[in-house]
Short mmCIF file of C-alpha atoms and ligand atoms in Angstrom, two decimals:
data_model
loop_
_atom_site.label_atom_id
_atom_site.label_comp_id
_atom_site.label_asym_id
_atom_site.label_seq_id
_atom_site.Cartn_x
_atom_site.Cartn_y
_atom_site.Cartn_z
CA MET Q 533 0.05 -0.01 0.11
CA SER Q 534 1.48 3.33 -0.76
CA GLY Q 535 -1.18 5.70 0.18
CA TYR Q 536 -4.31 6.59 2.34
CA ASP Q 537 -7.42 8.35 1.67
CA ILE Q 538 -8.97 9.89 4.71
CA ILE Q 539 -12.86 10.23 4.23
CA GLY Q 540 -15.08 12.68 6.09
CA ASP Q 541 -18.31 12.07 8.15
CA VAL Q 542 -20.64 10.10 5.58
CA HIS Q 543 -23.86 10.74 7.90
CA GLY Q 544 -26.05 8.23 5.66
CA GLU Q 545 -25.03 9.76 2.31
CA GLY Q 546 -24.41 6.29 0.37
CA THR Q 547 -24.61 7.74 -3.00
CA LYS Q 548 -21.94 10.25 -2.01
CA LEU Q 549 -19.78 7.57 -0.64
CA VAL Q 550 -19.93 5.29 -3.85
CA GLY Q 551 -19.26 8.38 -5.88
CA LEU Q 552 -16.40 9.56 -4.02
CA LEU Q 553 -14.73 5.79 -3.73
CA THR Q 554 -15.25 5.49 -7.46
CA HIS Q 555 -13.64 8.96 -8.06
CA LEU Q 556 -10.79 8.10 -5.79
CA GLY Q 557 -10.36 4.83 -7.93
CA TYR Q 558 -11.72 2.18 -5.67
CA VAL Q 559 -13.59 -0.65 -7.55
CA LYS Q 560 -16.05 -2.97 -6.25
CA SER Q 561 -14.84 -6.75 -6.70
CA ASN Q 562 -16.23 -9.74 -4.85
CA GLY Q 563 -18.52 -7.15 -2.68
CA VAL Q 564 -15.72 -5.10 -1.47
CA TYR Q 565 -14.34 -1.65 -2.61
CA ARG Q 566 -10.60 -2.06 -3.17
CA HIS Q 567 -7.81 -0.05 -4.64
CA PRO Q 568 -4.59 -1.52 -5.99
CA GLN Q 569 -2.41 0.87 -3.94
CA ARG Q 570 -4.41 2.65 -1.47
CA ARG Q 571 -6.46 2.10 1.81
CA ALA Q 572 -9.45 4.05 3.13
CA ILE Q 573 -9.69 5.54 6.42
CA PHE Q 574 -13.09 6.80 7.73
CA VAL Q 575 -13.25 9.42 10.59
CA GLY Q 576 -16.44 8.17 12.03
CA ASP Q 577 -20.05 9.42 11.94
CA LEU Q 578 -21.08 7.04 9.06
CA ILE Q 579 -24.73 7.13 10.65
CA ASP Q 580 -27.62 9.49 11.37
CA ARG Q 581 -29.16 12.01 9.24
CA GLY Q 582 -29.14 10.53 5.51
CA GLU Q 583 -31.22 7.88 3.91
CA GLU Q 584 -28.56 5.31 2.97
CA GLN Q 585 -27.18 4.16 6.40
CA VAL Q 586 -27.32 0.37 6.01
CA GLU Q 587 -25.67 0.58 2.42
CA ILE Q 588 -22.99 2.77 4.03
CA LEU Q 589 -22.38 0.24 7.00
CA GLU Q 590 -22.29 -2.69 4.77
CA ILE Q 591 -19.70 -1.00 2.47
CA VAL Q 592 -17.41 -0.09 5.20
CA ARG Q 593 -17.67 -3.29 7.04
CA ALA Q 594 -16.90 -5.23 3.98
CA MET Q 595 -13.91 -2.81 3.49
CA GLN Q 596 -12.81 -3.24 7.05
CA THR Q 597 -13.20 -7.04 6.89
CA ALA Q 598 -10.97 -7.29 3.76
CA GLY Q 599 -8.38 -4.90 5.01
CA THR Q 600 -9.04 -2.14 2.62
CA ALA Q 601 -10.40 0.31 5.18
CA GLN Q 602 -10.15 1.24 8.87
CA VAL Q 603 -12.76 3.38 10.78
CA VAL Q 604 -12.41 5.24 14.00
CA MET Q 605 -15.59 6.06 16.18
CA GLY Q 606 -17.63 9.31 15.89
CA ASN Q 607 -19.79 10.72 18.32
CA HIS Q 608 -23.01 9.45 16.57
CA GLU Q 609 -21.68 5.89 16.79
CA PHE Q 610 -20.75 6.43 20.47
CA ASN Q 611 -24.34 7.87 20.98
CA ALA Q 612 -25.83 4.92 19.14
CA ILE Q 613 -23.95 2.45 21.42
CA ALA Q 614 -25.09 4.54 24.59
CA TYR Q 615 -28.78 4.73 23.39
CA ALA Q 616 -28.99 0.93 22.76
CA THR Q 617 -27.10 0.10 26.02
CA GLU Q 618 -28.86 -0.41 29.18
CA ASP Q 619 -27.03 0.94 32.23
CA PRO Q 620 -25.66 -1.90 34.03
CA ALA Q 621 -26.09 -0.11 37.47
CA HIS Q 622 -29.71 0.81 36.62
CA PRO Q 623 -31.61 -1.85 34.72
CA GLY Q 624 -34.37 -0.40 32.56
CA GLN Q 625 -32.57 2.76 31.91
CA PHE Q 626 -30.25 3.37 28.99
CA LEU Q 627 -26.88 4.98 28.89
CA ARG Q 628 -28.23 7.65 26.59
CA GLU Q 629 -31.71 8.80 27.59
CA HIS Q 630 -34.42 8.00 25.07
CA SER Q 631 -35.42 11.71 25.20
CA GLU Q 632 -37.42 13.45 22.35
CA LYS Q 633 -34.30 15.34 21.44
CA ASN Q 634 -32.14 12.28 21.43
CA GLU Q 635 -34.67 10.10 19.46
CA ARG Q 636 -34.97 13.06 16.75
CA GLN Q 637 -31.19 13.19 16.15
CA HIS Q 638 -31.11 9.37 15.88
CA ALA Q 639 -34.45 8.90 14.21
CA GLN Q 640 -33.16 8.12 10.63
CA PHE Q 641 -30.82 5.16 12.07
CA LEU Q 642 -33.83 3.94 14.21
CA ARG Q 643 -36.10 4.00 11.22
CA GLN Q 644 -33.77 2.46 8.66
CA VAL Q 645 -32.26 -0.31 10.78
CA SER Q 646 -34.43 -2.97 12.19
CA PRO Q 647 -34.04 -3.61 15.91
CA GLU Q 648 -32.71 -7.08 15.18
CA ALA Q 649 -30.24 -5.69 12.72
CA ARG Q 650 -29.28 -3.08 15.07
CA VAL Q 651 -27.77 -5.44 17.66
CA ALA Q 652 -25.28 -6.54 15.40
CA TRP Q 653 -24.21 -3.08 13.95
CA ILE Q 654 -23.82 -1.84 17.65
CA GLU Q 655 -21.83 -4.82 18.46
CA TRP Q 656 -19.56 -3.68 15.53
CA PHE Q 657 -19.39 -0.17 16.61
CA LYS Q 658 -18.31 -1.10 20.14
CA THR Q 659 -15.10 -2.59 18.42
CA TRP Q 660 -14.03 0.71 16.67
CA PRO Q 661 -10.95 2.40 18.14
CA LEU Q 662 -11.20 5.95 19.49
CA TRP Q 663 -8.35 7.13 17.58
CA LEU Q 664 -5.50 5.74 15.15
CA ASP Q 665 -1.90 6.66 15.61
CA LEU Q 666 -0.42 5.16 12.38
CA ASP Q 667 2.96 5.49 10.41
CA GLY Q 668 3.27 9.21 9.55
CA PHE Q 669 -0.24 10.26 10.65
CA ARG Q 670 -2.96 10.19 13.08
CA VAL Q 671 -6.84 10.18 12.91
CA VAL Q 672 -9.49 11.06 15.41
CA HIS Q 673 -13.17 12.22 15.03
CA ALA Q 674 -12.98 15.53 16.86
CA CYS Q 675 -9.77 16.38 18.72
CA TRP Q 676 -6.23 14.88 18.98
CA HIS Q 677 -5.55 15.47 22.82
CA GLU Q 678 -2.75 13.26 24.54
CA PRO Q 679 -4.02 13.68 28.15
CA SER Q 680 -7.58 12.41 27.19
CA MET Q 681 -5.93 9.50 25.31
CA ARG Q 682 -3.73 8.67 28.49
CA MET Q 683 -7.00 8.79 30.45
CA VAL Q 684 -8.59 6.15 28.06
CA GLU Q 685 -5.46 4.02 28.26
CA ARG Q 686 -5.55 4.01 31.97
CA VAL Q 687 -9.06 2.83 31.78
CA ILE Q 688 -8.71 0.15 29.23
CA SER Q 689 -5.74 -1.24 30.97
CA THR Q 690 -8.34 -2.85 33.25
CA VAL Q 691 -11.57 -2.59 31.42
CA ASP Q 692 -12.30 -3.99 27.95
CA PRO Q 693 -13.03 -0.89 25.67
CA SER Q 694 -15.80 -2.74 23.83
CA SER Q 695 -17.55 -3.83 27.06
CA ASP Q 696 -20.92 -2.28 28.44
CA ASP Q 697 -18.77 -1.29 31.51
CA PHE Q 698 -16.54 0.95 29.57
CA PHE Q 699 -19.60 2.57 27.71
CA ALA Q 700 -21.22 2.94 31.00
CA ARG Q 701 -18.20 4.61 32.61
CA ALA Q 702 -17.77 6.90 29.49
CA SER Q 703 -21.49 7.92 29.78
CA THR Q 704 -21.34 8.98 33.22
CA LYS Q 705 -21.33 12.77 33.55
CA GLY Q 706 -18.67 14.15 35.51
CA GLY Q 707 -16.57 11.13 35.47
CA ASP Q 708 -13.00 11.02 34.34
CA LEU Q 709 -13.58 8.84 31.33
CA TYR Q 710 -16.53 10.84 30.38
CA HIS Q 711 -14.66 14.01 29.85
CA ALA Q 712 -11.93 12.49 28.05
CA VAL Q 713 -14.24 10.70 25.54
CA GLU Q 714 -16.15 14.00 25.12
CA VAL Q 715 -12.97 15.73 24.03
CA LEU Q 716 -11.82 13.05 21.65
CA LEU Q 717 -15.35 12.61 20.01
CA LYS Q 718 -17.20 16.01 20.39
CA GLY Q 719 -14.13 18.41 20.89
CA PRO Q 720 -13.13 20.64 23.81
CA GLU Q 721 -15.71 23.51 24.46
CA LEU Q 722 -15.63 26.95 26.06
CA SER Q 723 -18.23 28.53 28.10
CA LEU Q 724 -19.97 31.61 26.30
CA GLU Q 725 -21.65 32.67 29.46
CA ARG Q 726 -18.18 33.15 31.06
CA TYR Q 727 -17.37 35.75 28.35
CA GLY Q 728 -20.87 37.27 28.87
CA LEU Q 729 -22.31 36.08 25.68
CA PRO Q 730 -25.57 34.66 24.93
CA PRO Q 731 -26.26 30.90 23.54
CA PHE Q 732 -25.87 30.71 19.90
CA ARG Q 733 -28.26 28.55 17.65
CA ASP Q 734 -26.81 25.95 15.37
CA LYS Q 735 -28.17 24.76 12.05
CA ASP Q 736 -30.83 22.60 13.74
CA GLU Q 737 -31.86 25.43 16.00
CA HIS Q 738 -30.44 23.90 19.14
CA GLY Q 739 -29.21 26.32 21.41
CA HIS Q 740 -25.68 26.20 22.91
CA LYS Q 741 -24.23 27.82 25.90
CA GLN Q 742 -20.72 26.16 24.90
CA ALA Q 743 -18.77 26.79 21.77
CA ARG Q 744 -16.40 24.14 20.33
CA ILE Q 745 -12.72 25.38 20.30
CA ARG Q 746 -10.69 25.32 17.33
CA TRP Q 747 -7.81 23.39 18.73
CA TRP Q 748 -6.07 23.17 15.45
CA ASN Q 749 -5.60 26.97 15.59
CA VAL Q 750 -2.03 27.08 17.46
CA THR Q 751 -1.52 30.81 16.82
CA GLY Q 752 -4.91 32.08 17.83
CA HIS Q 753 -5.79 33.41 21.28
CA THR Q 754 -8.83 35.38 21.13
CA LEU Q 755 -12.34 34.23 21.27
CA ARG Q 756 -12.96 35.32 17.73
CA GLU Q 757 -9.99 33.17 16.60
CA MET Q 758 -10.79 29.98 18.92
CA ALA Q 759 -14.70 29.85 19.23
CA ASP Q 760 -16.03 27.57 16.21
CA ILE Q 761 -19.20 29.57 15.81
CA PRO Q 762 -20.07 30.06 12.15
CA PRO Q 763 -20.06 33.92 11.47
CA GLY Q 764 -23.45 35.16 10.29
CA GLU Q 765 -25.33 32.03 11.52
CA PRO Q 766 -28.74 33.67 11.87
CA GLN Q 767 -29.58 33.92 15.62
CA GLU Q 768 -32.73 34.48 17.39
CA ASN Q 769 -32.35 38.38 17.13
CA GLY Q 770 -32.19 37.83 13.31
CA GLY Q 771 -28.24 39.16 13.25
CA ALA Q 772 -25.00 37.28 13.45
CA TYR Q 773 -23.68 35.96 16.67
CA PRO Q 774 -21.83 38.88 18.35
CA LEU Q 775 -18.42 37.35 18.82
CA VAL Q 776 -16.12 39.87 20.56
CA GLN Q 777 -12.75 40.16 18.72
CA ASP Q 778 -10.23 41.10 21.29
CA VAL Q 779 -11.36 39.25 24.18
CA ALA Q 780 -8.28 36.79 25.17
CA CYS Q 781 -9.18 32.99 25.75
CA ASP Q 782 -8.47 31.38 28.93
CA GLU Q 783 -5.17 29.52 29.10
CA THR Q 784 -6.99 26.20 29.83
CA GLU Q 785 -8.89 26.81 26.60
CA LEU Q 786 -5.68 27.25 24.45
CA ALA Q 787 -3.94 24.41 26.11
CA TYR Q 788 -5.77 22.08 23.68
CA ALA Q 789 -3.69 23.22 20.79
CA TYR Q 790 -2.15 20.57 18.67
CA HIS Q 791 1.73 20.81 18.61
CA GLY Q 792 2.29 17.21 17.53
CA SER Q 793 4.76 16.11 14.81
CA LYS Q 794 2.39 14.10 12.90
CA PRO Q 795 -0.21 15.46 10.80
CA VAL Q 796 -3.89 14.87 12.17
CA PHE Q 797 -6.97 14.15 10.33
CA PHE Q 798 -10.37 14.86 11.95
CA GLY Q 799 -14.06 15.30 11.16
CA HIS Q 800 -16.81 16.53 13.29
CA TYR Q 801 -16.54 20.16 12.66
CA TRP Q 802 -19.08 21.06 9.95
CA ARG Q 803 -17.15 22.95 7.21
CA THR Q 804 -18.07 24.67 4.00
CA TRP Q 805 -16.44 23.69 0.83
CA PRO Q 806 -13.90 24.66 -0.61
CA ALA Q 807 -11.45 24.32 2.29
CA ALA Q 808 -10.14 27.33 3.93
CA TRP Q 809 -6.66 27.83 5.15
CA GLY Q 810 -6.51 28.20 8.97
CA LEU Q 811 -10.21 27.48 9.62
CA ASP Q 812 -10.36 23.96 8.03
CA TRP Q 813 -6.62 23.04 7.51
CA THR Q 814 -3.17 23.92 8.61
CA GLU Q 815 0.08 22.42 7.81
CA SER Q 816 -0.42 19.61 10.48
CA THR Q 817 -4.22 19.44 11.03
CA ALA Q 818 -6.99 18.73 8.48
CA SER Q 819 -10.72 18.56 8.71
CA VAL Q 820 -12.33 16.36 6.15
CA ASP Q 821 -15.92 17.00 7.37
CA PHE Q 822 -17.46 19.22 4.67
CA SER Q 823 -21.06 18.90 5.71
CA ALA Q 824 -22.09 15.83 3.54
CA GLY Q 825 -25.05 15.29 5.94
CA ALA Q 826 -26.37 18.62 5.23
CA GLY Q 827 -26.12 19.23 1.58
CA GLY Q 828 -22.36 19.53 1.36
CA PRO Q 829 -19.93 17.22 -0.62
CA LEU Q 830 -18.36 14.21 0.86
CA VAL Q 831 -14.59 14.99 1.07
CA ALA Q 832 -11.40 12.84 1.43
CA TYR Q 833 -7.89 13.88 2.12
CA ARG Q 834 -5.54 11.83 -0.25
CA TRP Q 835 -2.41 11.46 1.89
CA ASP Q 836 0.80 10.12 0.14
CA GLY Q 837 3.24 10.46 3.10
CA GLU Q 838 3.77 14.00 3.21
CA PRO Q 839 4.59 15.43 6.64
CA THR Q 840 3.07 18.98 5.70
CA LEU Q 841 -0.44 19.08 4.52
CA THR Q 842 -1.78 20.92 1.47
CA ASP Q 843 -5.42 21.71 0.24
CA GLU Q 844 -4.42 20.41 -2.81
CA ASN Q 845 -4.89 16.97 -1.78
CA TYR Q 846 -8.56 17.47 -0.76
CA VAL Q 847 -10.65 15.42 -3.22
CA THR Q 848 -14.34 15.30 -4.00
CA SER Q 849 -16.54 13.61 -6.57
CA PRO Q 850 -17.08 16.19 -9.49
CA ASP Q 851 -20.75 15.29 -9.13
CA ASP Q 852 -20.78 16.06 -5.59
CA SER Q 853 -19.01 19.71 -5.52
CA ARG Q 854 -21.57 21.73 -7.14
MN1 MN O 1960 -19.37 14.27 14.68
#
């Protein structure tokens, strides 16, 4: 194998996945997409939102079994596991509450996958690694953060990471493992309230008192630079969100910055195509999530061993980039 294609959050968009794999030169033979020289890596969030979730899971599982792809866990798979898993300490309750909001976010998966089939997919999700540290590059769903990884490693030295006990511990709010997994799969956040700012509303109209931190921005230090709130996202008052430019972020919020020597690929942070320097990629970090689940293209980064990343290696199918 001479190269890797790191593929962004698919979110149920099977047609886009087949289009991208085909464009990248993968050909289906004996039921498996293969490339003569390359392997695919999925950054997680295969499920939720789109209409072709089973097709995607079948494609990726066949590739993983055949050794033509690897996949790391996304927050949506983690949530699916927690939604389906009874709390060992509280039988009858689930690790992720079956609330109206959680059910709505998960509705497409629940509708498309039968309860019987779900059991097997969930068991598979439980085996996915939380990150991959490979020869020359790294992959994680949301944030590469070594202290959180060390915490996970301490726990999995005694607890099987695919066991219900592991997911129960990772779902216990306030617990050490909970925070570590949140950082890796959802990214670190800062409190807007602490800066005297109101909640912002996301694309699904959910209000947020916390904003995601742009941990890949190693030079930024102000709220405007570090808080990942889409500029001009319409807010309740009808205007853009009032991010103050010159307020310095707290040191603890800046401490998530990535200073590692290997490039990191990640998803999770909804980006708008085409990729923008500094916001979506730097020389050592690249997001591959360009909102395939919300009308954007499915994107891969075609990596051939370069230690310094470039936006020239972002690839999307021509059918998908209109
Ligand atoms: Mn995600």
